């Protein structure tokens, strides 16, 4: 089995990150993707300092930074009363080489990794290939549906980076406990500069409102709006362009028309799998954990999974104890998903959507006091930039 490639399910940012690291170490991989191309998903758009540090050894960061925008501040605003808290990433200048959030679409990252992998002889990418199940013994036998019929792949390890509806997780039978938000969320992109309507607007902004909170951020291609759609509103009404224009105009206090380059309506979940592996089948990314996008943590924590797991698999191939390494991976990454990702994203969501007037003011005051205290603000930034989770839980640490 050791002569067979490692099979990775999913050609998104997490699966391709793992493929990049493993092939760079000389291990062959097969990436299986049911679509006809690498993931074009554009929702995630923030790369945190901790993530850039982890990617640096693999020749990814310089190219990624050339394609993104640096955001040195993150703002918390009230839709009616304006700015109430601003965090400056320069407080981390002695902690990291990357005291900022890098704003770059996940689709850009995926395409960049795909171009690298196409040049590697030990990387095989199979599109229109859908995993239907697998069995385990000394290795894993994976059943794959292709345009030419069913195929069986033999692999020493199966990596499930196949998203929220993961076939790998479902085949393992793992519970995926948590909850789904009642409202759907609508993401809209426009090329118009939003900072001309709100002076001093940062590239990343959380905007509180009891009726319709907003998340505004910038990526190289567009400014983005993210806002909730109540459950009683049908999809077609939410996606109606007149209604989208009305929401944007009200938020920016203007009557201008905004060209819309993309819009996506989707549901948000907070869920964590009960375990991240069994035998030689291993979960990572959205297959293992889902969270609110408030904080930009989902993409980043998935990439952290990929880096941690890849380091451990390389170590296992070189003789390390398989169970000890995978136990450490599962325990540490699950702890991060619960204690960091879930905690931070829920806190950010609570701050912007709180409906009780007194409690909303209290939360905003607490956030303002935190931002105005350099010592506490630095600690907050270390957590939100995912530096703290790496230092405290480790990536690829020996079991």
XYZ file of C-alpha atoms in Angstrom:
399
model
C 0.000 0.000 0.000
C 2.860 2.411 0.682
C 3.571 2.554 -3.078
C 0.099 3.880 -3.837
C -0.654 7.629 -3.867
C -2.484 9.297 -1.016
C -6.041 10.034 -2.169
C -7.434 13.487 -1.378
C -11.152 14.081 -1.928
C -11.894 17.691 -2.883
C -10.019 20.212 -5.064
C -10.791 23.187 -2.837
C -8.305 25.244 -0.817
C -7.893 22.627 1.919
C -7.425 19.617 -0.342
C -5.028 21.443 -2.655
C -3.008 22.785 0.289
C -2.488 19.225 1.522
C -1.623 18.080 -2.010
C 0.930 20.885 -2.377
C 2.733 20.063 0.878
C 2.696 16.289 0.407
C 3.972 16.382 -3.177
C 6.664 18.903 -2.237
C 7.884 16.276 0.265
C 7.995 13.678 -2.524
C 4.777 11.823 -1.701
C 2.453 11.034 -4.634
C -1.182 12.133 -4.429
C -4.396 11.752 -6.390
C -6.925 14.557 -5.958
C -10.486 13.434 -6.700
C -12.989 16.200 -7.495
C -16.582 15.677 -8.605
C -16.740 19.013 -10.474
C -15.062 19.552 -13.824
C -12.511 22.038 -12.443
C -10.956 23.180 -9.157
C -13.358 24.896 -6.768
C -14.453 28.334 -7.973
C -16.073 29.139 -4.619
C -15.392 32.794 -3.840
C -16.964 33.331 -0.407
C -13.888 33.122 1.836
C -11.490 36.007 1.350
C -9.280 36.547 4.411
C -5.876 35.001 5.132
C -4.746 35.557 8.709
C -1.194 36.086 9.953
C -1.059 32.625 11.504
C -1.984 31.070 8.168
C 0.643 33.036 6.257
C 3.276 31.881 8.755
C 2.288 28.248 8.207
C 2.320 28.557 4.408
C 5.663 30.340 4.209
C 7.865 27.195 4.016
C 5.982 25.955 0.951
C 6.637 28.861 -1.403
C 3.060 30.103 -1.347
C 3.021 33.369 0.595
C 4.939 35.699 -1.726
C 2.711 34.871 -4.702
C -0.434 35.031 -2.574
C 0.468 38.469 -1.218
C 1.102 39.755 -4.734
C -2.514 38.890 -5.585
C -4.169 40.293 -2.450
C -4.691 43.470 -0.437
C -3.274 44.173 3.015
C -5.813 45.204 5.651
C -4.084 46.636 8.709
C -7.286 47.413 10.579
C -10.613 45.805 11.358
C -13.558 47.973 12.369
C -16.742 47.440 14.348
C -19.459 49.895 13.447
C -23.074 50.556 14.333
C -25.361 51.035 11.368
C -26.837 54.206 12.890
C -24.079 55.537 15.134
C -20.956 54.692 13.170
C -17.551 53.490 14.341
C -17.269 52.241 17.929
C -14.165 50.006 17.882
C -11.101 49.717 15.689
C -8.333 47.136 16.039
C -4.924 47.923 14.537
C -2.864 44.908 13.473
C 0.308 46.951 13.894
C 0.048 45.929 17.541
C 1.346 42.560 16.311
C 4.448 43.925 14.583
C 6.703 42.283 17.199
C 4.753 39.006 17.062
C 4.644 38.213 13.361
C 6.051 39.144 9.962
C 2.457 39.583 8.825
C 0.724 42.216 11.026
C -2.362 42.427 8.808
C -5.174 40.445 7.238
C -4.512 39.545 3.614
C -7.659 40.045 1.559
C -7.658 37.607 -1.339
C -10.443 35.444 -2.761
C -10.280 31.755 -1.980
C -10.804 31.099 -5.718
C -7.561 32.962 -6.451
C -5.711 30.823 -3.900
C -7.152 27.616 -5.343
C -6.204 28.539 -8.907
C -2.654 29.395 -7.835
C -2.203 26.005 -6.098
C -3.756 24.200 -9.060
C -1.227 25.777 -11.435
C 1.616 24.633 -9.152
C 0.289 21.080 -8.865
C -0.164 20.669 -12.620
C 3.613 20.957 -12.971
C 4.367 18.192 -10.464
C 4.800 14.662 -11.777
C 3.678 13.139 -8.456
C 0.352 15.008 -8.452
C -2.633 13.634 -10.359
C -5.860 15.639 -10.445
C -8.990 13.801 -11.529
C -12.063 15.881 -12.275
C -15.623 14.640 -12.795
C -14.657 11.876 -10.374
C -16.980 11.383 -7.398
C -16.236 9.192 -4.405
C -19.170 6.900 -3.568
C -17.694 5.017 -0.619
C -14.657 3.194 0.733
C -13.533 0.240 2.821
C -10.529 -0.079 5.121
C -8.111 -2.840 5.907
C -4.342 -2.371 5.824
C -5.084 0.541 3.544
C -8.171 2.090 1.976
C -10.050 0.970 -1.136
C -11.933 3.940 -2.563
C -14.853 3.612 -4.998
C -14.959 6.438 -7.517
C -17.620 7.179 -10.123
C -16.178 8.616 -13.339
C -17.573 9.383 -16.813
C -16.074 6.037 -17.906
C -17.655 4.040 -15.098
C -16.664 2.938 -11.601
C -13.014 2.719 -10.527
C -11.283 1.398 -7.406
C -8.346 3.334 -6.014
C -5.944 1.840 -3.487
C -4.347 4.245 -1.044
C -2.514 4.190 2.273
C -4.552 7.214 3.452
C -7.814 8.824 2.415
C -8.126 12.550 3.136
C -11.688 13.853 3.219
C -11.557 17.525 2.245
C -14.937 17.165 0.556
C -16.872 19.909 2.309
C -19.963 20.225 4.458
C -21.737 17.271 2.840
C -18.639 15.097 3.071
C -19.078 11.557 1.770
C -16.004 10.571 3.771
C -17.532 11.802 7.046
C -20.897 10.196 6.300
C -19.257 6.887 5.402
C -17.355 6.967 8.687
C -20.684 7.550 10.436
C -19.441 10.454 12.546
C -21.987 12.755 14.194
C -21.781 16.376 13.030
C -23.262 18.126 16.041
C -24.135 21.812 16.181
C -26.799 24.022 14.682
C -27.878 25.874 11.556
C -28.757 29.573 11.610
C -32.426 30.294 10.912
C -31.632 33.041 8.462
C -29.784 32.559 5.197
C -26.974 34.945 4.350
C -26.598 36.860 1.104
C -23.173 37.793 -0.230
C -23.094 40.516 -2.883
C -20.069 41.931 -4.704
C -19.794 45.335 -6.389
C -16.813 47.026 -8.064
C -17.872 50.416 -6.645
C -15.654 51.808 -3.882
C -17.670 51.724 -0.657
C -15.222 53.906 1.254
C -16.364 56.899 -0.777
C -19.725 56.590 0.974
C -18.379 55.898 4.479
C -15.221 57.962 5.116
C -12.502 56.039 6.931
C -14.037 52.656 6.155
C -11.516 49.853 6.626
C -11.143 46.870 4.302
C -12.844 44.661 6.951
C -15.934 45.903 8.811
C -18.538 44.342 11.114
C -21.629 46.552 11.228
C -24.134 46.075 14.067
C -27.876 46.429 13.642
C -30.775 44.697 15.424
C -32.735 44.226 12.191
C -30.122 43.702 9.503
C -26.453 43.576 10.451
C -23.835 43.812 7.728
C -20.340 42.609 6.991
C -18.454 44.814 4.500
C -15.028 43.931 3.185
C -12.808 44.496 0.215
C -10.956 42.046 -2.026
C -9.016 43.011 -5.168
C -11.974 42.282 -7.453
C -14.779 43.938 -5.499
C -16.258 45.290 -2.309
C -18.480 42.715 -0.638
C -21.663 42.913 1.397
C -22.781 40.031 3.582
C -26.141 40.338 5.316
C -28.863 38.073 6.743
C -32.096 37.174 4.986
C -34.988 36.275 7.352
C -36.355 32.732 6.978
C -39.786 33.937 5.849
C -38.386 35.693 2.763
C -38.268 33.407 -0.333
C -34.989 33.007 -2.213
C -36.299 34.739 -5.311
C -37.288 37.798 -3.269
C -33.906 37.958 -1.535
C -32.113 37.683 -4.882
C -34.321 40.235 -6.610
C -31.971 42.926 -7.872
C -34.236 45.787 -6.787
C -34.186 44.469 -3.225
C -30.408 44.048 -3.309
C -30.020 47.614 -4.572
C -32.331 48.887 -1.822
C -30.287 47.171 0.874
C -27.012 48.569 -0.435
C -28.405 52.089 -0.812
C -29.834 52.117 2.705
C -26.572 50.871 4.173
C -24.552 53.517 2.345
C -27.100 56.366 2.617
C -27.204 57.009 -1.108
C -29.485 56.727 -4.125
C -26.661 55.539 -6.398
C -26.968 52.360 -8.447
C -24.428 49.599 -7.729
C -23.303 47.157 -10.412
C -23.406 43.628 -8.969
C -20.659 41.276 -10.139
C -21.689 38.256 -8.042
C -24.306 37.260 -5.509
C -24.719 34.079 -3.510
C -27.392 33.057 -1.015
C -26.408 30.347 1.438
C -26.945 28.871 4.884
C -24.565 29.168 7.820
C -23.772 26.357 10.250
C -21.827 25.900 13.471
C -20.902 22.202 13.556
C -17.961 20.022 14.579
C -17.503 16.316 13.812
C -17.266 14.010 16.812
C -13.908 12.729 15.616
C -11.555 13.718 12.823
C -10.340 10.274 11.796
C -10.866 6.540 11.945
C -8.239 4.076 10.775
C -6.683 5.578 7.663
C -9.567 7.891 6.679
C -9.112 11.452 7.925
C -11.299 14.568 7.841
C -10.135 18.134 7.368
C -11.652 21.517 6.562
C -15.418 21.880 6.207
C -15.808 18.105 6.274
C -14.693 18.285 9.925
C -16.009 21.674 11.092
C -18.272 24.508 9.939
C -18.680 27.982 11.413
C -20.111 31.448 10.889
C -18.031 33.555 8.481
C -17.820 36.349 11.068
C -14.080 36.404 11.656
C -12.813 34.784 8.479
C -11.836 31.635 10.356
C -13.280 28.771 8.306
C -10.891 28.872 5.350
C -7.927 29.532 7.631
C -8.644 26.746 10.112
C -9.112 24.344 7.194
C -5.703 25.304 5.814
C -4.259 24.784 9.307
C -5.783 21.283 9.289
C -4.107 20.592 5.961
C -0.687 21.787 7.133
C -0.871 19.885 10.428
C -2.069 16.658 8.831
C 0.455 16.813 5.995
C 3.356 17.225 8.412
C 2.116 14.212 10.380
C 1.621 12.025 7.304
C 5.154 12.816 6.133
C 6.376 11.882 9.593
C 4.359 8.631 9.559
C 5.771 7.634 6.172
C 9.230 8.149 7.674
C 8.470 5.786 10.544
C 6.514 7.683 13.200
C 3.684 5.949 15.067
C 0.541 6.301 12.967
C -2.034 6.140 15.757
C -0.177 8.541 18.016
C 0.191 11.104 15.210
C -3.419 10.878 14.060
C -4.738 10.945 17.634
C -2.806 14.163 18.193
C -4.110 15.619 14.930
C -7.726 14.791 15.754
C -7.568 15.978 19.362
C -5.701 19.222 18.699
C -7.596 20.281 15.590
C -10.958 19.470 17.140
C -10.028 21.525 20.209
C -9.128 24.482 17.994
C -12.451 24.143 16.134
C -14.364 24.368 19.408
C -12.260 26.649 21.620
C -11.062 29.136 19.014
C -13.022 29.030 15.759
C -16.467 28.441 17.241
C -15.887 30.803 20.165
C -14.556 33.739 18.111
C -17.088 33.453 15.269
C -20.019 33.196 17.705
C -18.779 36.244 19.628
C -18.473 38.315 16.446
C -21.936 37.238 15.342
C -23.468 38.074 18.726
C -21.978 41.583 18.711
C -23.441 42.527 15.322
C -26.878 40.888 15.588
C -27.858 41.581 19.220
C -31.473 42.876 19.306
C -31.823 43.984 22.930
C -30.922 47.729 22.970
C -29.254 47.745 26.382
C -27.296 44.576 25.778
C -26.239 45.764 22.336
C -24.858 48.988 23.810
C -23.110 46.999 26.536
C -21.464 44.697 23.988
C -20.349 47.653 21.882
C -18.920 49.434 24.920
C -17.001 46.318 25.928
C -15.601 45.984 22.413
C -14.584 49.672 22.395
C -12.812 49.325 25.753
C -11.006 46.251 24.468
C -9.850 47.994 21.293
C -8.630 51.044 23.245
C -6.454 48.987 25.591
C -3.245 48.075 23.683
C -2.408 45.118 25.930
C -5.855 43.522 25.737
C -6.241 44.459 22.056
C -2.979 42.665 21.243
C -4.228 39.517 22.976
C -7.506 39.759 21.051
C -5.614 40.164 17.789
C -3.380 37.182 18.550
C -6.513 35.056 18.851
C -8.382 36.506 15.881
C -5.263 36.272 13.672
C -5.034 32.592 14.697
C -1.514 33.009 16.041
C -2.578 32.029 19.553
C -4.178 28.751 18.444
C -0.997 27.722 16.638
C 1.222 28.571 19.586
C -1.006 26.976 22.173
C -2.121 23.863 20.285
C 0.780 23.495 17.898
C 0.888 22.460 14.244
C 2.560 19.157 13.531
C 3.863 18.922 17.111
C 5.147 15.520 18.147
C 2.494 13.519 20.041
